[in-house]
Short mmCIF file of C-alpha atoms and ligand atoms in Angstrom, two decimals:
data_model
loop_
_atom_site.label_atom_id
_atom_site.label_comp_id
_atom_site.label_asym_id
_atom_site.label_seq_id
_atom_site.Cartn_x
_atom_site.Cartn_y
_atom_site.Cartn_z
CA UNK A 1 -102.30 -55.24 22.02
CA UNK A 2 -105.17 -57.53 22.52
CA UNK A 3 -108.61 -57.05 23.61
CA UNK A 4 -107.50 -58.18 27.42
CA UNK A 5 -103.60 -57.54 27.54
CA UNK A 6 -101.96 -54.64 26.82
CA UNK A 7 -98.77 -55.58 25.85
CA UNK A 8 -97.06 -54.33 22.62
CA UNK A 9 -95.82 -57.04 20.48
CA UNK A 10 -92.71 -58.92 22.15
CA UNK A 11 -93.32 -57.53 25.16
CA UNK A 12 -94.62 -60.86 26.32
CA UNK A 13 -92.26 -64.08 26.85
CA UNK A 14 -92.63 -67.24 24.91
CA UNK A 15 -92.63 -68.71 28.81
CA UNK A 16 -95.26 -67.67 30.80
CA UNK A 17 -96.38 -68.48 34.53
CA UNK A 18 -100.49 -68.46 35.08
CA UNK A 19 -101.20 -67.51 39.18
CA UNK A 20 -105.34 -66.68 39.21
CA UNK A 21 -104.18 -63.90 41.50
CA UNK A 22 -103.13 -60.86 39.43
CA UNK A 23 -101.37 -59.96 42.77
CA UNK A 24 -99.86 -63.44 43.06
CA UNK A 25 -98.60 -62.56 39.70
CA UNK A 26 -96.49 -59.05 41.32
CA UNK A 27 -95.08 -60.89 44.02
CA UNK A 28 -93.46 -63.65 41.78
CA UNK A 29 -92.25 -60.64 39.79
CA UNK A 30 -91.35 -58.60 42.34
CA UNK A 31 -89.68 -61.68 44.34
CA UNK A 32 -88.25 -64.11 41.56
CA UNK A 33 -87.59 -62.47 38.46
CA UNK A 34 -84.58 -59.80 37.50
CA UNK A 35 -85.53 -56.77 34.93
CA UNK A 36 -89.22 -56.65 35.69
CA UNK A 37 -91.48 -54.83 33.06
CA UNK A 38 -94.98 -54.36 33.78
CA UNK A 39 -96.96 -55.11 30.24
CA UNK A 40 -100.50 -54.93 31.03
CA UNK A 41 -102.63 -53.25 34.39
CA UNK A 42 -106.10 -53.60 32.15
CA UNK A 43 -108.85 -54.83 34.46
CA UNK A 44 -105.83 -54.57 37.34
CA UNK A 45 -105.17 -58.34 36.10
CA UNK A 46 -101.53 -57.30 35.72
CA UNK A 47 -98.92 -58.97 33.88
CA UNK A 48 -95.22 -58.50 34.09
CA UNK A 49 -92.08 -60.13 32.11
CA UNK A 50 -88.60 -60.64 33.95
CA UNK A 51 -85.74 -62.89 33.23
CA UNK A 52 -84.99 -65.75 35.82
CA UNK A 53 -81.40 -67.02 35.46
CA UNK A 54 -81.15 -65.15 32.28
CA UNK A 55 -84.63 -66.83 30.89
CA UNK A 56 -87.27 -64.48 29.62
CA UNK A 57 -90.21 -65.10 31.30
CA UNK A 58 -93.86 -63.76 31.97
CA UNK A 59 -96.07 -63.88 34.67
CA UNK A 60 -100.16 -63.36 33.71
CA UNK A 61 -102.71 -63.42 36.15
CA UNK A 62 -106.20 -65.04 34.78
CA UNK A 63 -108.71 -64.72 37.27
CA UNK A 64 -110.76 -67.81 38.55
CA UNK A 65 -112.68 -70.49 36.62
CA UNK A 66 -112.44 -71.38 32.94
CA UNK A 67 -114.07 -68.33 31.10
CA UNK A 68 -111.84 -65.86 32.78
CA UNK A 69 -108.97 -68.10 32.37
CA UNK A 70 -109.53 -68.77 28.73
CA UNK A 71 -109.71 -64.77 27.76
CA UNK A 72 -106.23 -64.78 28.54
CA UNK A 73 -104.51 -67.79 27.55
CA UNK A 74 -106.41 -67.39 24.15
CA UNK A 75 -104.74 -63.98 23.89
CA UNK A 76 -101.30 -64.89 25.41
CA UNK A 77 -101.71 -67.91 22.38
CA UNK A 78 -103.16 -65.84 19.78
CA UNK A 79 -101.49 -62.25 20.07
CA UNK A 80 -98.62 -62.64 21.66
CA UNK A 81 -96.80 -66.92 20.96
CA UNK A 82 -97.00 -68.10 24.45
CA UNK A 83 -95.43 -71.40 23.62
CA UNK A 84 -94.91 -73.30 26.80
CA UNK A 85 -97.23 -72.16 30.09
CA UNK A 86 -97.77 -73.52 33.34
CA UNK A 87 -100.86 -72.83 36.10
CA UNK A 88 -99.48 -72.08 39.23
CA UNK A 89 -102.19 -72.61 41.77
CA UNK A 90 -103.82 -73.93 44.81
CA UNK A 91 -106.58 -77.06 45.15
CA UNK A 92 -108.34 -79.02 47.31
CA UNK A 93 -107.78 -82.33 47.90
CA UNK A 94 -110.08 -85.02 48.27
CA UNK A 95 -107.11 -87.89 48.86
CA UNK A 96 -105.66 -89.24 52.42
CA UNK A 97 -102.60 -89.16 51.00
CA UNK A 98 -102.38 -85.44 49.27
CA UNK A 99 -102.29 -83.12 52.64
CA UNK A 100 -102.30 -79.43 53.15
CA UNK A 101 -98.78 -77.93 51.52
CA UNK A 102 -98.35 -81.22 49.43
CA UNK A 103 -97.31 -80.33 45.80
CA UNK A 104 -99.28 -81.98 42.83
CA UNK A 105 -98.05 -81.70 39.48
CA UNK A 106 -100.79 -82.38 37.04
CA UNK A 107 -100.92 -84.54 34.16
CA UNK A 108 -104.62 -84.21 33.04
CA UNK A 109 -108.12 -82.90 34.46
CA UNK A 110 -111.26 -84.28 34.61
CA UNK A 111 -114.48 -81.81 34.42
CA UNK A 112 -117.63 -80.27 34.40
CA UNK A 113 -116.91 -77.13 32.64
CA UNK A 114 -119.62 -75.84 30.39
CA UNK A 115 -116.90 -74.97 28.13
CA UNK A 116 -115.73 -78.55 26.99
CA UNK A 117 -119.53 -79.13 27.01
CA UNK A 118 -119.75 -76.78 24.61
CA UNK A 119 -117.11 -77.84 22.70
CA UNK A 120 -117.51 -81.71 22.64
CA UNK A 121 -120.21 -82.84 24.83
CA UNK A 122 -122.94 -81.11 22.76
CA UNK A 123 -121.52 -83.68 20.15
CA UNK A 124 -121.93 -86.64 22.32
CA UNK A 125 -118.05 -86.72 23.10
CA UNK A 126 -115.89 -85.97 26.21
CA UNK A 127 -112.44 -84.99 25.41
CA UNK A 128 -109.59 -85.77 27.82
CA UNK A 129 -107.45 -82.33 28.32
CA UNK A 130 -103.70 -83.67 29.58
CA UNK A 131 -100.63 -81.76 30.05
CA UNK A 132 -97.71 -81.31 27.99
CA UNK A 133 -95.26 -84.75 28.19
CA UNK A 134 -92.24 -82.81 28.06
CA UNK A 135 -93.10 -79.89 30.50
CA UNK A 136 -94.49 -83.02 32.63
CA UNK A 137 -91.14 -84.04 32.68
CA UNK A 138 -89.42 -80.82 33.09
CA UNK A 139 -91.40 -80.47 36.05
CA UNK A 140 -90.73 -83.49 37.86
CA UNK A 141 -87.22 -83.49 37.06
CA UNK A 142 -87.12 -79.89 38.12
CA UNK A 143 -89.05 -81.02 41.62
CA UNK A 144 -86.68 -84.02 42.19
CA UNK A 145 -83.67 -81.95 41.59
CA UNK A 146 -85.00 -79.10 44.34
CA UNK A 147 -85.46 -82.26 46.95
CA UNK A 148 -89.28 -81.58 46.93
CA UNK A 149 -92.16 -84.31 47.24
CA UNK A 150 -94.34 -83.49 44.11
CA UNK A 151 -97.06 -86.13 43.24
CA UNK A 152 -97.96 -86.42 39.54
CA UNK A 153 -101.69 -87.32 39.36
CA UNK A 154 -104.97 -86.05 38.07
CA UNK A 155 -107.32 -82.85 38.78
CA UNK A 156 -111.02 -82.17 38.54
CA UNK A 157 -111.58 -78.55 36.90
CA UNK A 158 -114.79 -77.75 38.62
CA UNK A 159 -117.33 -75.17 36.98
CA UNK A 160 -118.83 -74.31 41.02
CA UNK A 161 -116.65 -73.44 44.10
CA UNK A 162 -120.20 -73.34 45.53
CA UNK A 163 -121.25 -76.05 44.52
CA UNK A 164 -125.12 -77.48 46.54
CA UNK A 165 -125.24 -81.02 44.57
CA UNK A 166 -122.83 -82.63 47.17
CA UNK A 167 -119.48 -84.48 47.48
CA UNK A 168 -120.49 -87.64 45.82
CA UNK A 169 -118.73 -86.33 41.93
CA UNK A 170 -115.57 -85.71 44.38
CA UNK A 171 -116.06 -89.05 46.17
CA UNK A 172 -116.62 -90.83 42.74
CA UNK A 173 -113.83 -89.34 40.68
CA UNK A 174 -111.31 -90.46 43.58
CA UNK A 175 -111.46 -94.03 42.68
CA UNK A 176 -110.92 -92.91 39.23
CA UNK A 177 -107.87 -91.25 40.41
CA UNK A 178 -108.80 -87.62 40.64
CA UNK A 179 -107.50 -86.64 43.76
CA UNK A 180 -107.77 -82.72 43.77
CA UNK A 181 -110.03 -79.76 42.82
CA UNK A 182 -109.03 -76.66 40.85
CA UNK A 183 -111.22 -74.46 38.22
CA UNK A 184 -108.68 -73.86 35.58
CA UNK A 185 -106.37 -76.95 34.14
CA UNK A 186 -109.13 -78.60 31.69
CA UNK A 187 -109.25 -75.27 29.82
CA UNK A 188 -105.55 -74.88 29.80
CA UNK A 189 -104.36 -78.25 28.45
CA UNK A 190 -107.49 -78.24 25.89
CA UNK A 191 -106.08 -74.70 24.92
CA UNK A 192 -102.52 -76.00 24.12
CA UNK A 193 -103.58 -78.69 22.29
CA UNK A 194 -105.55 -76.59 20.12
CA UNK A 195 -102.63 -74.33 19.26
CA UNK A 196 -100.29 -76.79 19.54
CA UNK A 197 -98.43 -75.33 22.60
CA UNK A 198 -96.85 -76.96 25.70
CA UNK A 199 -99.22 -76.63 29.13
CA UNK A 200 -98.67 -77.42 32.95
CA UNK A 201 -100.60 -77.16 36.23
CA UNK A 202 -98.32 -76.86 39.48
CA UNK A 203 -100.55 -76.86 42.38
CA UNK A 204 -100.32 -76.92 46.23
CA UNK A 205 -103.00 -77.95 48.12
CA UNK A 206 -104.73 -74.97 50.22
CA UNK A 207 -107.09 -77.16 51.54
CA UNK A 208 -108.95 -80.60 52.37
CA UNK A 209 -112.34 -80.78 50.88
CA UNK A 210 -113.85 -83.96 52.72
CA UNK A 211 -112.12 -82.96 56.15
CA UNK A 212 -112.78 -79.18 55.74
CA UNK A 213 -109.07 -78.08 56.83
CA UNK A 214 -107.83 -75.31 55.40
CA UNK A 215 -103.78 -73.61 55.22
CA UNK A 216 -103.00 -71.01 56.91
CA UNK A 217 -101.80 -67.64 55.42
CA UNK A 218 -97.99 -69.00 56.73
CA UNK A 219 -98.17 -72.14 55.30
CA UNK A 220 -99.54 -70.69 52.10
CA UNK A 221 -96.86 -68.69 51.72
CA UNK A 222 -94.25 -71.46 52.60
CA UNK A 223 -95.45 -73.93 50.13
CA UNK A 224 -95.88 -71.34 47.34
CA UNK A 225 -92.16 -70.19 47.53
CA UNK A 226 -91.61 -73.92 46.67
CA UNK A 227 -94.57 -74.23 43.91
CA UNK A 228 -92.80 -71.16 42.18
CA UNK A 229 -88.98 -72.44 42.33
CA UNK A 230 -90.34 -75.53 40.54
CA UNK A 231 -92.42 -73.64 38.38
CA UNK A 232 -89.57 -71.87 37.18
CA UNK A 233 -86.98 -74.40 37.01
CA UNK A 234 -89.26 -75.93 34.49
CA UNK A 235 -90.49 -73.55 32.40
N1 HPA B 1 -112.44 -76.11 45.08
C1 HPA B 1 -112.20 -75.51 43.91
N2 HPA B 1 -111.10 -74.82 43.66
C2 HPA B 1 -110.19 -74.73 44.64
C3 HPA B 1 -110.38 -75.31 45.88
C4 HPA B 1 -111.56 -76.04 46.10
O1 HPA B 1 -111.78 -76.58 47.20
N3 HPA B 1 -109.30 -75.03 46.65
C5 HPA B 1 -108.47 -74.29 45.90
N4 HPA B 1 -109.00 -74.10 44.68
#
């Protein structure tokens, strides 16, 4: 048991799936996975292992933004030997050619979190949090095999959903390649390299931020069903 989780020691996969949504989290149990167990209802941000094709896997929800986030991946790390985890989420994209229900996979995240501020920036550095080569690969090859578009490319974990200081950070970080918005990868991929341990980000894109379009609750669903075969294949 950890200060967050409330699992009892190997009660928690070495695989484990990261939805925000601690709801998100029961419906990819309830839906995908065989032998659910419930581990942990603390805080209601539940988390549940299952086996998928006989594979022992874990579903946490973490909650929005980095802080909330890192509470859990620390203690999924720490407490219980997550080894190889992926964020399954939504973003908003900022590029033409990344639509509404498109699938990014991504390999690394720019930000503005306080956190790696904290970490590095107070020391006149800025660390570059990527994702795991090999889960990288497991993903794409997993996407290819399922027949589904994924594009590979790079996310900007933003501190502020509401954020008042404009689009220009968005409209700048686009010709640097940085074609979506989250609130979680940076923290994630810095976390696995600091324990050593393999880290992902599967998105789908919920909305356009320069265009303001948004998906519907439909298409949401449609695209996630997709998000989470992938997600799973590769893990
Ligand atoms: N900004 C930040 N996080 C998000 C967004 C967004 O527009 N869409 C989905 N997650």
């Amino acid at each position: 048991m950890s200060t967050h989780i409330a699992a009892k020691e190997g009660e928690i996969a070495s695989r484990v799936l990261l939805p925000g949504d601690p709801l998100r989290a029961k419906f990819i149990a309830e839906n995908f996975l065989e032998n659910v167990k419930c581990y942990s209802t603390v805080r209601n941000m539940f988390g549940f292992t299952g086996t998928y094709k006989g594979k022992e896997v874990s579903v946490q929800g973490t909650g929005m933004g980095t802080p909330s986030q890192s509470i859990y991946v620390n203690e999924l790390i720490q407490f219980y030997g997550a080894k190889r985890l992926i964020r399954t989420g939504t973003c908003g994209s900022t590029d033409p050619n990344l639509r509404i229900k498109d699938m990014a996979i991504i390999q690394a995240a720019a930000t503005d979190s306080g956190m790696n501020h904290n970490r590095f920036g107070v020391h006149g550095l800025i660390y570059p949090p990527v994702a795991d080569f090999n889960l990288l690969r497991d993903a794409v090859d997993a996407a290819a095999r399922l027949g589904y578009p994924a594009k590979v490319t790079t996310c900007y974990s933003a501190d502020q959903f509401y954020d008042e200081r404009g689009e220009e950070k968005e409209k700048l970080l686009l010709k640097y390649g940085v074609s979506c918005v989250e609130m979680e990868c940076s923290e994630l991929f810095t976390l696995g390299a600091r324990f050593g341990v393999q880290t992902l980000g599967i998105l789908t894109v919920s909305d356009m931020i320069f265009e303001k379009e948004y998906a519907s609750a439909f298409e949401r669903e449609q695209t996630f069903t997709k998000m989470m075969e992938v997600a799973l294949e590769a893990i």
